[in-house]
CSV table of N, CA, C and O in Angstrom, one decimal:
chain,number,residue,atom,x,y,z
A,1,MET,N,99.9,125.6,99.1
A,1,MET,CA,99.2,125.6,100.3
A,1,MET,C,99.9,124.7,101.3
A,1,MET,O,100.2,123.5,101.0
A,2,ILE,N,100.2,125.2,102.4
A,2,ILE,CA,100.9,124.4,103.5
A,2,ILE,C,99.9,124.0,104.5
A,2,ILE,O,99.1,124.9,105.0
A,3,LEU,N,99.9,122.7,104.9
A,3,LEU,CA,99.0,122.2,105.9
A,3,LEU,C,99.5,122.4,107.3
A,3,LEU,O,100.7,122.3,107.5
A,4,SER,N,98.7,122.7,108.2
A,4,SER,CA,99.1,122.9,109.6
A,4,SER,C,99.2,121.5,110.2
A,4,SER,O,98.7,120.5,109.7
A,5,LYS,N,99.8,121.5,111.4
A,5,LYS,CA,100.0,120.2,112.1
A,5,LYS,C,98.7,119.6,112.4
A,5,LYS,O,98.5,118.3,112.4
A,6,SER,N,97.7,120.4,112.8
A,6,SER,CA,96.4,119.8,113.2
A,6,SER,C,95.7,119.2,112.0
A,6,SER,O,95.0,118.2,112.1
A,7,GLN,N,95.9,119.8,110.8
A,7,GLN,CA,95.2,119.3,109.6
A,7,GLN,C,95.9,118.0,109.2
A,7,GLN,O,95.2,117.0,108.8
A,8,VAL,N,97.2,117.9,109.3
A,8,VAL,CA,97.9,116.6,109.0
A,8,VAL,C,97.5,115.5,110.0
A,8,VAL,O,97.2,114.4,109.6
A,9,LEU,N,97.4,115.9,111.3
A,9,LEU,CA,96.9,114.9,112.3
A,9,LEU,C,95.5,114.5,112.0
A,9,LEU,O,95.2,113.3,112.1
A,10,ALA,N,94.6,115.4,111.6
A,10,ALA,CA,93.2,115.0,111.3
A,10,ALA,C,93.2,114.1,110.1
A,10,ALA,O,92.4,113.2,110.0
A,11,LEU,N,94.0,114.4,109.1
A,11,LEU,CA,94.1,113.5,107.9
A,11,LEU,C,94.6,112.1,108.2
A,11,LEU,O,94.1,111.1,107.7
A,12,LEU,N,95.6,112.0,109.1
A,12,LEU,CA,96.1,110.7,109.5
A,12,LEU,C,95.0,109.9,110.3
A,12,LEU,O,94.8,108.7,110.1
A,13,VAL,N,94.3,110.6,111.2
A,13,VAL,CA,93.2,110.0,112.0
A,13,VAL,C,92.1,109.5,111.0
A,13,VAL,O,91.6,108.4,111.2
A,14,ALA,N,91.8,110.3,110.0
A,14,ALA,CA,90.7,109.9,109.1
A,14,ALA,C,91.2,108.7,108.2
A,14,ALA,O,90.4,107.8,108.0
A,15,ALA,N,92.4,108.7,107.9
A,15,ALA,CA,92.9,107.5,107.1
A,15,ALA,C,92.9,106.3,107.9
A,15,ALA,O,92.5,105.2,107.4
A,16,ILE,N,93.3,106.4,109.2
A,16,ILE,CA,93.2,105.2,110.1
A,16,ILE,C,91.8,104.8,110.3
A,16,ILE,O,91.5,103.6,110.2
A,17,ALA,N,90.9,105.7,110.4
A,17,ALA,CA,89.4,105.4,110.6
A,17,ALA,C,88.9,104.7,109.3
A,17,ALA,O,88.2,103.7,109.4
A,18,PHE,N,89.3,105.1,108.2
A,18,PHE,CA,88.8,104.5,106.9
A,18,PHE,C,89.4,103.0,106.8
A,18,PHE,O,88.7,102.1,106.5
A,19,CYS,N,90.7,102.9,107.2
A,19,CYS,CA,91.3,101.5,107.2
A,19,CYS,C,90.6,100.6,108.1
A,19,CYS,O,90.3,99.5,107.8
A,20,LEU,N,90.3,101.1,109.3
A,20,LEU,CA,89.6,100.3,110.3
A,20,LEU,C,88.2,99.9,109.8
A,20,LEU,O,87.7,98.8,110.0
A,21,ALA,N,87.5,100.9,109.2
A,21,ALA,CA,86.2,100.6,108.7
A,21,ALA,C,86.2,99.5,107.6
A,21,ALA,O,85.3,98.7,107.5
A,22,PHE,N,87.2,99.6,106.7
A,22,PHE,CA,87.3,98.6,105.6
A,22,PHE,C,87.6,97.2,106.2
A,22,PHE,O,87.1,96.2,105.8
A,23,MET,N,88.5,97.2,107.2
A,23,MET,CA,88.8,95.9,107.9
A,23,MET,C,87.6,95.3,108.6
A,23,MET,O,87.3,94.1,108.5
A,24,ALA,N,86.8,96.2,109.2
A,24,ALA,CA,85.6,95.7,109.9
A,24,ALA,C,84.6,95.2,108.9
A,24,ALA,O,83.9,94.1,109.1
A,25,ALA,N,84.5,95.8,107.8
A,25,ALA,CA,83.6,95.3,106.7
A,25,ALA,C,84.0,94.0,106.2
A,25,ALA,O,83.2,93.1,105.9
A,26,GLY,N,85.3,93.9,106.0
A,26,GLY,CA,85.9,92.6,105.5
A,26,GLY,C,85.6,91.5,106.5
A,26,GLY,O,85.3,90.4,106.2
A,27,VAL,N,85.8,91.8,107.8
A,27,VAL,CA,85.6,90.8,108.8
A,27,VAL,C,84.1,90.4,108.9
A,27,VAL,O,83.8,89.2,109.0
A,28,LEU,N,83.3,91.3,108.7
A,28,LEU,CA,81.8,91.0,108.6
A,28,LEU,C,81.5,90.1,107.5
A,28,LEU,O,80.7,89.2,107.6
A,29,LEU,N,82.1,90.4,106.3
A,29,LEU,CA,81.8,89.5,105.2
A,29,LEU,C,82.3,88.1,105.4
A,29,LEU,O,81.6,87.1,105.1
A,30,VAL,N,83.5,88.0,105.9
A,30,VAL,CA,84.1,86.7,106.1
A,30,VAL,C,83.3,85.9,107.1
A,30,VAL,O,83.0,84.7,106.9
A,31,SER,N,82.9,86.6,108.2
A,31,SER,CA,82.2,85.9,109.2
A,31,SER,C,80.8,85.5,108.7
A,31,SER,O,80.3,84.4,109.1
A,32,ALA,N,80.2,86.3,107.9
A,32,ALA,CA,78.9,85.9,107.3
A,32,ALA,C,79.0,84.7,106.4
A,32,ALA,O,78.2,83.8,106.4
A,33,VAL,N,80.1,84.6,105.6
A,33,VAL,CA,80.4,83.5,104.8
A,33,VAL,C,80.5,82.2,105.6
A,33,VAL,O,79.9,81.2,105.3
A,34,PHE,N,81.3,82.3,106.7
A,34,PHE,CA,81.5,81.1,107.6
A,34,PHE,C,80.2,80.7,108.3
A,34,PHE,O,79.9,79.6,108.5
A,35,MET,N,79.4,81.7,108.7
A,35,MET,CA,78.1,81.5,109.3
A,35,MET,C,77.2,80.7,108.4
A,35,MET,O,76.6,79.8,108.7
A,36,THR,N,77.2,81.2,107.1
A,36,THR,CA,76.3,80.5,106.1
A,36,THR,C,76.8,79.1,105.9
A,36,THR,O,76.0,78.2,105.7
A,37,ALA,N,78.1,78.9,105.8
A,37,ALA,CA,78.6,77.6,105.6
A,37,ALA,C,78.3,76.7,106.8
A,37,ALA,O,77.9,75.5,106.6
A,38,GLY,N,78.4,77.2,108.0
A,38,GLY,CA,78.1,76.4,109.1
A,38,GLY,C,76.6,76.0,109.2
A,38,GLY,O,76.2,74.9,109.5
A,39,LEU,N,75.7,77.0,108.8
A,39,LEU,CA,74.3,76.7,108.8
A,39,LEU,C,74.0,75.7,107.7
A,39,LEU,O,73.1,74.8,107.9
A,40,ALA,N,74.6,75.7,106.6
A,40,ALA,CA,74.4,74.8,105.5
A,40,ALA,C,74.8,73.4,105.9
A,40,ALA,O,74.1,72.4,105.7
A,41,VAL,N,75.9,73.2,106.6
A,41,VAL,CA,76.4,71.9,107.0
A,41,VAL,C,75.5,71.4,108.1
A,41,VAL,O,75.1,70.2,108.1
A,42,THR,N,75.0,72.2,109.0
A,42,THR,CA,74.1,71.8,110.1
A,42,THR,C,72.8,71.3,109.5
A,42,THR,O,72.2,70.3,109.9
A,43,PHE,N,72.3,72.1,108.5
A,43,PHE,CA,71.1,71.7,107.8
A,43,PHE,C,71.2,70.3,107.1
A,43,PHE,O,70.4,69.4,107.2
A,44,TRP,N,72.4,70.1,106.4
A,44,TRP,CA,72.6,68.9,105.7
A,44,TRP,C,72.7,67.7,106.7
A,44,TRP,O,72.1,66.6,106.4
A,45,VAL,N,73.4,67.9,107.8
A,45,VAL,CA,73.5,66.8,108.8
A,45,VAL,C,72.2,66.5,109.4
A,45,VAL,O,71.8,65.3,109.5
A,46,THR,N,71.4,67.5,109.7
A,46,THR,CA,70.1,67.2,110.3
A,46,THR,C,69.2,66.5,109.3
A,46,THR,O,68.5,65.6,109.7
A,47,ARG,N,69.2,66.9,108.1
A,47,ARG,CA,68.4,66.3,107.0
A,47,ARG,C,68.8,64.9,106.8
A,47,ARG,O,67.9,64.0,106.7
A,48,SER,N,70.1,64.6,106.8
A,48,SER,CA,70.5,63.2,106.6
A,48,SER,C,70.1,62.3,107.8
A,48,SER,O,69.8,61.2,107.7
A,49,LEU,N,70.2,62.9,109.0
A,49,LEU,CA,69.8,62.1,110.2
A,49,LEU,C,68.3,61.8,110.2
A,49,LEU,O,67.9,60.7,110.5
A,50,ILE,N,67.5,62.8,109.8
A,50,ILE,CA,66.1,62.6,109.7
A,50,ILE,C,65.7,61.5,108.7
A,50,ILE,O,64.9,60.6,108.9
A,51,ARG,N,66.4,61.5,107.6
A,51,ARG,CA,66.2,60.5,106.5
A,51,ARG,C,66.6,59.1,107.1
A,51,ARG,O,65.8,58.1,106.8
A,52,ASP,N,67.7,59.0,107.8
A,52,ASP,CA,68.1,57.7,108.3
A,52,ASP,C,67.1,57.2,109.4
A,52,ASP,O,66.7,56.0,109.4
A,53,VAL,N,66.5,58.1,110.2
A,53,VAL,CA,65.6,57.7,111.2
A,53,VAL,C,64.3,57.2,110.5
A,53,VAL,O,63.7,56.2,110.9
A,54,ARG,N,63.9,57.9,109.5
A,54,ARG,CA,62.7,57.5,108.7
A,54,ARG,C,62.9,56.1,108.1
A,54,ARG,O,62.0,55.3,108.0
A,55,ARG,N,64.0,55.9,107.5
A,55,ARG,CA,64.3,54.6,106.8
A,55,ARG,C,64.3,53.5,107.8
A,55,ARG,O,63.8,52.4,107.5
A,56,ARG,N,64.9,53.7,109.0
A,56,ARG,CA,64.9,52.6,110.0
A,56,ARG,C,63.5,52.3,110.5
A,56,ARG,O,63.2,51.1,110.7
A,57,ARG,N,62.7,53.3,110.6
A,57,ARG,CA,61.3,53.0,111.1
A,57,ARG,C,60.5,52.3,110.0
A,57,ARG,O,59.7,51.4,110.3
A,58,LEU,N,60.7,52.6,108.7
A,58,LEU,CA,60.1,51.9,107.7
A,58,LEU,C,60.5,50.5,107.6
A,58,LEU,O,59.8,49.6,107.3
A,59,ASP,N,61.8,50.2,107.8
A,59,ASP,CA,62.4,48.9,107.7
A,59,ASP,C,61.8,48.0,108.9
A,59,ASP,O,61.6,46.9,108.7
A,60,ARG,N,61.7,48.6,110.1
A,60,ARG,CA,61.1,47.8,111.2
A,60,ARG,C,59.7,47.5,111.0
A,60,ARG,O,59.2,46.5,111.5
A,61,ALA,N,58.9,48.4,110.4
A,61,ALA,CA,57.5,48.2,110.2
A,61,ALA,C,57.2,47.0,109.3
A,61,ALA,O,56.1,46.4,109.4
A,62,ALA,N,58.1,46.8,108.4
A,62,ALA,CA,57.8,45.7,107.4
A,62,ALA,C,58.0,44.3,107.8
A,62,ALA,O,58.2,43.9,108.8
Protein backbone atom coordinates (compact mmCIF):
# COMPACT_ATOMS: atom_id res chain seq x y z
CA MET A 1 0.00 0.00 0.00
CA ILE A 2 1.46 3.29 -1.09
CA LEU A 3 0.58 6.42 0.88
CA SER A 4 -0.30 9.60 -0.93
CA LYS A 5 1.40 12.90 -0.16
CA SER A 6 -1.62 14.20 1.74
CA GLN A 7 -1.65 11.10 3.95
CA VAL A 8 2.04 11.45 4.74
CA LEU A 9 1.55 15.12 5.50
CA ALA A 10 -1.41 14.30 7.78
CA LEU A 11 0.71 11.70 9.62
CA LEU A 12 3.52 14.22 10.12
CA VAL A 13 1.09 16.82 11.44
CA ALA A 14 -0.44 14.24 13.80
CA ALA A 15 3.01 13.22 15.06
CA ILE A 16 3.92 16.85 15.73
CA ALA A 17 0.59 17.39 17.50
CA PHE A 18 1.23 14.38 19.74
CA CYS A 19 4.73 15.59 20.57
CA LEU A 20 3.42 19.05 21.45
CA ALA A 21 0.67 17.52 23.59
CA PHE A 22 3.19 15.43 25.54
CA MET A 23 5.48 18.44 26.03
CA ALA A 24 2.56 20.53 27.27
CA ALA A 25 1.59 17.78 29.71
CA GLY A 26 5.17 17.62 30.94
CA VAL A 27 5.32 21.38 31.41
CA LEU A 28 2.05 21.22 33.33
CA LEU A 29 3.43 18.55 35.65
CA VAL A 30 6.69 20.39 36.24
CA SER A 31 4.93 23.69 36.92
CA ALA A 32 2.53 21.95 39.30
CA VAL A 33 5.49 20.52 41.23
CA PHE A 34 7.15 23.93 41.49
CA MET A 35 3.86 25.56 42.48
CA THR A 36 3.39 22.98 45.24
CA ALA A 37 6.95 23.51 46.46
CA GLY A 38 6.46 27.28 46.48
CA LEU A 39 3.23 26.97 48.43
CA ALA A 40 4.89 24.66 50.94
CA VAL A 41 7.78 27.07 51.51
CA THR A 42 5.37 30.00 51.86
CA PHE A 43 3.33 28.04 54.41
CA TRP A 44 6.46 27.10 56.35
CA VAL A 45 7.76 30.68 56.46
CA THR A 46 4.36 32.04 57.51
CA ARG A 47 4.02 29.42 60.23
CA SER A 48 7.49 30.13 61.60
CA LEU A 49 6.82 33.90 61.61
CA ILE A 50 3.56 33.40 63.50
CA ARG A 51 5.35 31.22 66.05
CA ASP A 52 8.04 33.87 66.56
CA VAL A 53 5.44 36.61 67.05
CA ARG A 54 3.56 34.51 69.60
CA ARG A 55 6.76 33.71 71.50
CA ARG A 56 7.76 37.39 71.65
CA ARG A 57 4.32 38.39 72.96
CA LEU A 58 4.47 35.68 75.63
CA ASP A 59 7.97 36.80 76.67
CA ARG A 60 6.87 40.43 77.02
CA ALA A 61 3.81 39.55 79.10
CA ALA A 62 5.90 37.78 81.72
